[in-house]
Short mmCIF file of C-alpha atoms and ligand atoms in Angstrom, two decimals:
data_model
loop_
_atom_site.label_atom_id
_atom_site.label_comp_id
_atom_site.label_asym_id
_atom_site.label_seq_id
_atom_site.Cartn_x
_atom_site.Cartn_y
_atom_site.Cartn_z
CA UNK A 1 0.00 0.00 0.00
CA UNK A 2 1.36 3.77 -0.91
CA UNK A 3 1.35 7.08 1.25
CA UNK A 4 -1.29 8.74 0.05
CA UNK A 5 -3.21 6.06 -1.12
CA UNK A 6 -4.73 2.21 -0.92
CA UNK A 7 -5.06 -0.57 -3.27
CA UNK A 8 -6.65 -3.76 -3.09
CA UNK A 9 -4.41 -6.07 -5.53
CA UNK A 10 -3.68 -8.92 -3.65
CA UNK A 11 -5.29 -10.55 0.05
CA UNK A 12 -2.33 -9.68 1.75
CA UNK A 13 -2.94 -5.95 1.43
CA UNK A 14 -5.72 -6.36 4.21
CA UNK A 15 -5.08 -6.84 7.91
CA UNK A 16 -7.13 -9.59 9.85
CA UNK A 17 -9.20 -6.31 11.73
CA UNK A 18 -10.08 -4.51 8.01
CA UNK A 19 -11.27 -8.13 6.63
CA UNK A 20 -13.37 -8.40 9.18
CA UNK A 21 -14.53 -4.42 9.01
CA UNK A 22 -15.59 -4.81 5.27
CA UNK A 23 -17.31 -7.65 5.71
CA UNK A 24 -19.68 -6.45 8.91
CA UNK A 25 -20.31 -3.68 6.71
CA UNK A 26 -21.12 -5.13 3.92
CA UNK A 27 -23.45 -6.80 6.22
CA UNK A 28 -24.76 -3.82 7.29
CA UNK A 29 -24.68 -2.41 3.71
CA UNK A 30 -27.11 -5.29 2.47
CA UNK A 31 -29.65 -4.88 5.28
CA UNK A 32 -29.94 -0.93 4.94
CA UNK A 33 -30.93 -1.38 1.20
CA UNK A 34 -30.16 2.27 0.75
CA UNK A 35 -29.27 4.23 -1.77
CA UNK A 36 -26.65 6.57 -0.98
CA UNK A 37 -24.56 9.96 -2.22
CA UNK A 38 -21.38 9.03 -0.34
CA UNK A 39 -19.41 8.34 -3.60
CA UNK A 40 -21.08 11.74 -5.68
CA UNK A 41 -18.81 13.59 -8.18
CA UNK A 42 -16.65 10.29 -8.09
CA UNK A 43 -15.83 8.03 -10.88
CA UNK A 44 -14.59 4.36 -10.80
CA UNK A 45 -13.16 3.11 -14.33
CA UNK A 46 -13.56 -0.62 -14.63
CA UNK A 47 -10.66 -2.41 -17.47
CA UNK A 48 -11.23 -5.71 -18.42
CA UNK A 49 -9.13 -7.96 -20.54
CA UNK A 50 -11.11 -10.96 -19.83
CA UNK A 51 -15.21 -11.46 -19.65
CA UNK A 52 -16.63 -10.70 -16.76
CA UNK A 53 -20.68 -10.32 -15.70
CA UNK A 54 -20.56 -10.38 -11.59
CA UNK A 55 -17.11 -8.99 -11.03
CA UNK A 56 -18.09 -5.77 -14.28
CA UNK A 57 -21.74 -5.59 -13.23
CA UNK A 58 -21.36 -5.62 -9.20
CA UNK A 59 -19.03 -3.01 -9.15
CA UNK A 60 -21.07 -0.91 -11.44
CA UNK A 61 -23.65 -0.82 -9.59
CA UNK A 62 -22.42 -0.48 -6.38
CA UNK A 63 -20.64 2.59 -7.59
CA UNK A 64 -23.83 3.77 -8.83
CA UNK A 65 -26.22 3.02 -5.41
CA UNK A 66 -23.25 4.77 -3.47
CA UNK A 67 -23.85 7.98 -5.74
CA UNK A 68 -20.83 7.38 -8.34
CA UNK A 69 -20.13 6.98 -11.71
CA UNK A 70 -18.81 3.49 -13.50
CA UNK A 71 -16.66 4.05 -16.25
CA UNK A 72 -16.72 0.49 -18.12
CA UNK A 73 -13.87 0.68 -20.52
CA UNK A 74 -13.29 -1.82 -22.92
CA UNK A 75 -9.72 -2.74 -22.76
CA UNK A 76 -9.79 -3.74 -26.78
CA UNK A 77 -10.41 0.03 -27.41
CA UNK A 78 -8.23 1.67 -25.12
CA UNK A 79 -4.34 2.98 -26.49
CA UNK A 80 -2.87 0.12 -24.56
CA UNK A 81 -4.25 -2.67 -27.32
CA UNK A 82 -1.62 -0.24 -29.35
CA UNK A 83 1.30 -0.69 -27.14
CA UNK A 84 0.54 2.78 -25.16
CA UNK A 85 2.66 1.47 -22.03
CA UNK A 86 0.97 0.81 -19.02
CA UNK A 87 3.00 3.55 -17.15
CA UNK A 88 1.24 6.43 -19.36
CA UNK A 89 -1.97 5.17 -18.85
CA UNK A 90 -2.22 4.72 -15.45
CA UNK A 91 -0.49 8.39 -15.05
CA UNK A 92 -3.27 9.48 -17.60
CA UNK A 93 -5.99 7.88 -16.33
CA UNK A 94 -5.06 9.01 -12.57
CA UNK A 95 -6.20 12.46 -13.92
CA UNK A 96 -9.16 11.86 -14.58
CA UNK A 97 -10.60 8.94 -12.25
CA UNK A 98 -11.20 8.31 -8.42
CA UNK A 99 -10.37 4.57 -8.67
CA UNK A 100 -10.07 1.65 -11.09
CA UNK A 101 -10.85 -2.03 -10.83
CA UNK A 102 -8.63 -4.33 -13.14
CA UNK A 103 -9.43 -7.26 -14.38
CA UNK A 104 -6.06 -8.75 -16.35
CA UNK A 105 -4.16 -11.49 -17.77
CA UNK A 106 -0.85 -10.40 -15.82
CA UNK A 107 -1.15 -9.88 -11.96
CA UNK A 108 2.50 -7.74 -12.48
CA UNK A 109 0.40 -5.77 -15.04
CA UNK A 110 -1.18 -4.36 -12.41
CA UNK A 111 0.90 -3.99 -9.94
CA UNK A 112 2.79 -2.15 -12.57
CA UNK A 113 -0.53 0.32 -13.15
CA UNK A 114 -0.66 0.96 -9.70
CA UNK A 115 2.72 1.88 -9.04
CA UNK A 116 2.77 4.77 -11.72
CA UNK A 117 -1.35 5.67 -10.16
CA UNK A 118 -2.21 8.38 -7.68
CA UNK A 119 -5.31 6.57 -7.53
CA UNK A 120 -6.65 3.25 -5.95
CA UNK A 121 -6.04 0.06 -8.33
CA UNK A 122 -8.68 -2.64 -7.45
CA UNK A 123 -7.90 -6.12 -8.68
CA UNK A 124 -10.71 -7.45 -10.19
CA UNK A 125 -8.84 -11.27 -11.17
CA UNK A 126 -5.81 -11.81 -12.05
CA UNK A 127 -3.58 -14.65 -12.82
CA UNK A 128 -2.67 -14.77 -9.46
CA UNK A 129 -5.27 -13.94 -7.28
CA UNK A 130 -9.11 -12.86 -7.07
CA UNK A 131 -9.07 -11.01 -3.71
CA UNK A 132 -12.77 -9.08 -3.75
CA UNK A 133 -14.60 -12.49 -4.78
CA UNK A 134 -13.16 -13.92 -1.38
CA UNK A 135 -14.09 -11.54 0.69
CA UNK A 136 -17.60 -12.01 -0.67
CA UNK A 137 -17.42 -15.99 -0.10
CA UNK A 138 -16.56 -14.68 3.78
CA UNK A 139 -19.39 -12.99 4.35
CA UNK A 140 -21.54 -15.15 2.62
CA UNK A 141 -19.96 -18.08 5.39
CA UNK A 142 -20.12 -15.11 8.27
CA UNK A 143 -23.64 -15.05 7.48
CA UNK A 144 -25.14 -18.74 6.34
CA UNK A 145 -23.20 -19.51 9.81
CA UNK A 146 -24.27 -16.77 12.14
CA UNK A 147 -20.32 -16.08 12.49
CA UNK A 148 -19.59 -13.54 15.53
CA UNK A 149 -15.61 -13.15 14.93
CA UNK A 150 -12.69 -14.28 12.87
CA UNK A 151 -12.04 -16.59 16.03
CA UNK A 152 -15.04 -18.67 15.26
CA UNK A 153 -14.86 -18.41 11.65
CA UNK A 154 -11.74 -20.12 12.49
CA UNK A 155 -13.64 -23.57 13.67
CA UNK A 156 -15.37 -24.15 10.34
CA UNK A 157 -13.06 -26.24 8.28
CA UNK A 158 -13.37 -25.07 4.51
CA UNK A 159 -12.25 -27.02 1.60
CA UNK A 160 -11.64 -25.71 -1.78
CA UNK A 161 -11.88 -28.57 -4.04
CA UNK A 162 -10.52 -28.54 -7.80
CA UNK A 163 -7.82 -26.18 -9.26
CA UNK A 164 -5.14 -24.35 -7.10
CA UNK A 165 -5.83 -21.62 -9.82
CA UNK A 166 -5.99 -17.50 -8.47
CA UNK A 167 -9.24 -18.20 -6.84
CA UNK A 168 -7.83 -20.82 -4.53
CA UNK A 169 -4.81 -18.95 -4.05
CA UNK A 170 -6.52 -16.11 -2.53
CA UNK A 171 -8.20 -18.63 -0.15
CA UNK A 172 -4.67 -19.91 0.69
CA UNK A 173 -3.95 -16.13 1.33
CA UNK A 174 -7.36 -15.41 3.15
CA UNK A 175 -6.79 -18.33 5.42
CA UNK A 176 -3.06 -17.77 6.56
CA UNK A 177 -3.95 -13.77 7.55
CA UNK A 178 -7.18 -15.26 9.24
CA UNK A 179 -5.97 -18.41 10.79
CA UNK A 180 -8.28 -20.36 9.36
CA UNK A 181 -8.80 -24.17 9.09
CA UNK A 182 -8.50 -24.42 5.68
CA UNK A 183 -7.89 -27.49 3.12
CA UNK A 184 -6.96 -27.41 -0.82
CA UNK A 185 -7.66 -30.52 -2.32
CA UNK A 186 -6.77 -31.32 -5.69
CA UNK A 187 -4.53 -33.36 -8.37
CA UNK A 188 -0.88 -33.64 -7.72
CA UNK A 189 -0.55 -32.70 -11.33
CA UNK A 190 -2.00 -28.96 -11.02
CA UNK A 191 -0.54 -27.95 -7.18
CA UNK A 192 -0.34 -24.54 -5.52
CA UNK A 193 2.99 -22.27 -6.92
CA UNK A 194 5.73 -23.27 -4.43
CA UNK A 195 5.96 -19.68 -4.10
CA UNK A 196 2.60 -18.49 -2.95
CA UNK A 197 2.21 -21.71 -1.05
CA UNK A 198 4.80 -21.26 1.45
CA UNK A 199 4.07 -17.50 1.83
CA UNK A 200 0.77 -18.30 3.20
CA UNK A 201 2.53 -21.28 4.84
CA UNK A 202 4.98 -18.87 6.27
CA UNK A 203 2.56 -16.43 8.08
CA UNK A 204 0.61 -19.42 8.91
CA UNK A 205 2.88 -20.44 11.28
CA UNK A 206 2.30 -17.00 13.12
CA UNK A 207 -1.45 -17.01 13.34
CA UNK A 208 -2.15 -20.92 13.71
CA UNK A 209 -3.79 -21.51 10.65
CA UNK A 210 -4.37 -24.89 9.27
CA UNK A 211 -4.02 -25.09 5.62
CA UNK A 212 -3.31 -28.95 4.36
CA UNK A 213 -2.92 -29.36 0.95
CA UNK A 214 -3.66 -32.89 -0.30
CA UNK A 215 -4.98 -34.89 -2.96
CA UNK A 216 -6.51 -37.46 -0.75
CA UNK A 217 -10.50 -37.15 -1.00
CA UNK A 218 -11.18 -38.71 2.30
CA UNK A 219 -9.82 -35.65 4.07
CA UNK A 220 -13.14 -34.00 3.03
CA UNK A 221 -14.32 -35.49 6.34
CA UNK A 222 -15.60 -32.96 8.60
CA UNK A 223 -16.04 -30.02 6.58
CA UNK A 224 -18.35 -27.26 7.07
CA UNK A 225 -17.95 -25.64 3.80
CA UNK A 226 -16.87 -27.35 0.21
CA UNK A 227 -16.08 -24.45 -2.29
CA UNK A 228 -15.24 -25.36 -6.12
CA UNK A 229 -14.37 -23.40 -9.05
CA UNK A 230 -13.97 -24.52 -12.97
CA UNK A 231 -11.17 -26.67 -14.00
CA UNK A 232 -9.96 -24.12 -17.04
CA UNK A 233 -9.54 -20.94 -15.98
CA UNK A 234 -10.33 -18.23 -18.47
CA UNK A 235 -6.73 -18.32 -20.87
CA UNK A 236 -5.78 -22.31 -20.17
CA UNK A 237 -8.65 -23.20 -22.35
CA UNK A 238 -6.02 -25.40 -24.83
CA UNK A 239 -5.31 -27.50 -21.30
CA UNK A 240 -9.08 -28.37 -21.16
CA UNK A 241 -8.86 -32.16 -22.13
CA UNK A 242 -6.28 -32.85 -19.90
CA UNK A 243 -7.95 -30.93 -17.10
CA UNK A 244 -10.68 -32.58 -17.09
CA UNK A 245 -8.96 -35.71 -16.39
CA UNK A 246 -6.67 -34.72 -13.62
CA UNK A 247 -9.62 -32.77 -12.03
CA UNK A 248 -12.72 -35.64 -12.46
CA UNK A 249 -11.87 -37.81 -9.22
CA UNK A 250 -12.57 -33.96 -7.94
CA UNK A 251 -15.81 -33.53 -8.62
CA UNK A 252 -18.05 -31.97 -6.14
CA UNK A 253 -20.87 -34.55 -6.51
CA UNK A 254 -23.59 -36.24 -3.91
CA UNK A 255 -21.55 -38.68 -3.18
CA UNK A 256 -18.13 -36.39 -1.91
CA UNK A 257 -20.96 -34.38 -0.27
CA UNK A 258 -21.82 -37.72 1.79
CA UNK A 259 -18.21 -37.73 3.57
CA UNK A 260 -18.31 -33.89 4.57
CA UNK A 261 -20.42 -32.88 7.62
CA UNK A 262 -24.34 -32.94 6.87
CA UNK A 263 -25.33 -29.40 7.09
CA UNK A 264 -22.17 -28.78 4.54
CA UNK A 265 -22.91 -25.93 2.11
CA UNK A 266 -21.49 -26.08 -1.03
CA UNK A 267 -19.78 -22.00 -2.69
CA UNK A 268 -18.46 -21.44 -6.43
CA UNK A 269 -17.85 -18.36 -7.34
CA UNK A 270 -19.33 -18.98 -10.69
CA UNK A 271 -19.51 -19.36 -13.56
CA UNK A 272 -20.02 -23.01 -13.25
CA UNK A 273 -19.63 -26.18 -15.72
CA UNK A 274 -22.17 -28.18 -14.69
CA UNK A 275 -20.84 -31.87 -15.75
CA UNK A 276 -17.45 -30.57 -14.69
CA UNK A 277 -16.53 -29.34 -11.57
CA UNK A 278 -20.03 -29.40 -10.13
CA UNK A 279 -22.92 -31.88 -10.69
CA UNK A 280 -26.23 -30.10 -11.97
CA UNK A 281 -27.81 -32.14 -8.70
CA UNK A 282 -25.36 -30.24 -6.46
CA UNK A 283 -25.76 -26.73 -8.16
CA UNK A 284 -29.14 -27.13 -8.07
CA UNK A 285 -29.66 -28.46 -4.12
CA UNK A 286 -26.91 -25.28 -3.35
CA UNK A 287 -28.19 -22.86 -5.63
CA UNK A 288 -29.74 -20.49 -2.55
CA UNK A 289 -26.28 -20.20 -1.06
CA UNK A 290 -24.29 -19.90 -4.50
CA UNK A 291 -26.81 -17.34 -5.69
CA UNK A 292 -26.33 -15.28 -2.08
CA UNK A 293 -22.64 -15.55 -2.89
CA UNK A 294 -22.84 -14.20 -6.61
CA UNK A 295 -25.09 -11.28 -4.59
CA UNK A 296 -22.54 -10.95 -1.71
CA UNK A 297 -20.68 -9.48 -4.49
CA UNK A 298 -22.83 -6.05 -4.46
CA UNK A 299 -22.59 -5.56 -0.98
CA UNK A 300 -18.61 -6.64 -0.70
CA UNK A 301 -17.95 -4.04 -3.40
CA UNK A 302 -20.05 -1.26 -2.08
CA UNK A 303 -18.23 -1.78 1.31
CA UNK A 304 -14.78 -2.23 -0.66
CA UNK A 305 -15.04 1.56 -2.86
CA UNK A 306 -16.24 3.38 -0.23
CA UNK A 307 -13.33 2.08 2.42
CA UNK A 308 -10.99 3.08 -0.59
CA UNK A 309 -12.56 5.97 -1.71
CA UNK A 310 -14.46 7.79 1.12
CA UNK A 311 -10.92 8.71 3.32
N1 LIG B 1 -16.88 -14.84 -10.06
C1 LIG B 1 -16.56 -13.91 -10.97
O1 LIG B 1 -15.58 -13.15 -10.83
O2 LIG B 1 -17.40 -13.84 -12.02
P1 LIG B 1 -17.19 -13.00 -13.34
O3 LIG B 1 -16.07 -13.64 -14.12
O4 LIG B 1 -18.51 -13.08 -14.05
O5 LIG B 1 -16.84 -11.58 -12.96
N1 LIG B 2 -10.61 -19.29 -11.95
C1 LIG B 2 -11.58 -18.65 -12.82
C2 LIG B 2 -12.40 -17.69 -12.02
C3 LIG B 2 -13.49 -16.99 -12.77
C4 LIG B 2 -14.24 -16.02 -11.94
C5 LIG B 2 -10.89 -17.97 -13.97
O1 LIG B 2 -9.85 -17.32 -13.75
O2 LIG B 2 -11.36 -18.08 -15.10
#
């Protein structure tokens, strides 16, 4: 994080006490249902390089119920598609914005924009990480659990089951800040980078966390909350074929369901592959609490612009 400004690129630019405040208010945020000017005169440019319908649309619109403007700019249009370097657009667009949310190919693409900005730089998915979807998969668990504190968020175990891709890796993140009991389960052939792995391994060690990484399905046992995401991740689509194999022991299906705890509730950040990742049975038994997800995003969002913009 700069001086004179914040930015929300990766998990571990948020303490364990400001996870926890933009989650109550996003909370708080939902059940007000209000319309608000806090964010007038402001304008939040959203770039994206790869599709996007909760991640564009959610942040729209929670710049527009908190009073703003969202600036959806269509990164196929912009200078940069014509080699302008990433340095003189982020200087340019500095001038005329209040934030930006990102969505790239390259997390070092925009850590690179938000070097050169005066401005907050909101990662909206990267290669590396997805930080502002897993702060909406917290609250969605803070609130489908009736969860008081990070201390007894900290008893649930979650598993993420599937691809140690960027939305896994901010879990891994998410957990080690937290301390929570956490479990990434998965094929041997697709593991965690060594190097974000033992990062969140590393801190970890300092707040207690649990995080097992395995590719043993029976230590699914016990847990509270089984979280999935697709196999190919938008760019790796020539890997599909061989994805699918690696991945199908992985399915989250009735019968993995069976071994986890029987109130387990089943989270994907969407979208979904039914077939794939997720059974159609599954989606369709979870959709309440995948659907509350996909709407946590509003409220996360809301509560994320106005921490970044509002001080
Ligand atoms: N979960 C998520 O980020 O969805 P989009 O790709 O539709 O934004
Ligand atoms: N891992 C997925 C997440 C989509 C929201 C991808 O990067 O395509």
């Amino acid at each position: 994080m700069k001086k004179n400004k914040k930015d929300l690129l990766s998990i571990y630019d948020l303490t364990p006490d400001l996870i926890w405040t933009l989650i109550t208010n996003a909370i708080k945020l939902k059940k007000s249902k209000k319309s608000s000017s806090k964010l007038s005169g402001k304008t939040l440019g959203l770039i994206f390089e790869k599709p996007s319908t909760r991640t564009m649309v959610s942040f729209a619109t929670a710049m527009t119920q908190e009073g703003g403007t969202p600036l959806i700019l269509d990164s196929q249009k912009l200078q940069t598609n014509r080699g302008e370097s990433i340095y003189d657009t982020s200087k340019v667009l500095s001038r005329y914005l209040d934030a930006i949310v990102i969505r790239a190919f390259k997390h070092e693409h925009v850590e690179e924009f938000a070097n050169a900005s005066s401005i907050p730089v909101i990662n909206g998915l990267t290669d590396l990480e997805h930080p502002c979807q897993i702060l909406a998969d917290l609250m969605t668990i803070v609130e489908k659990y009736k969860i008081k504190s990070v201390k007894q968020l900290s008893k649930l175990k979650i598993a993420f089951v599937g691809d140690a891709n960027n939305v896994a890796n901010s879990w891994l993140a998410v957990s080690a800040v937290l301390g929570l009991n956490f479990l990434l389960l998965g094929s041997k052939k697709y593991p965690p980078t060594k190097e974000f792995l033992n990062k969140a391994l590393d801190i970890a060690k300092k707040t207690n966390a649990k995080i097992i990484v395995s590719d043993d399905i029976n230590n699914i046992i016990n847990a509270d909350v089984i979280y999935t995401d697709v196999w190919t991740s938008m760019g790796e689509e020539s890997q599909s074929k061989a994805r699918h194999k690696a991945f199908l022991p992985y399915q989250v299906n009735d019968e993995l369901l069976k071994k986890a705890n029987k109130n387990c509730i089943v989270l994907h950040c969407l979208p979904a592959v039914r077939g794939e990742e997720i059974t159609a049975s599954v989606m369709s038994k979870q959709e309440n609490n995948i659907f509350d997800q996909a709407e946590n995003r509003l409220h996360i969002q809301k509560s994320i612009i106005v921490y970044l913009l509002n001080k």
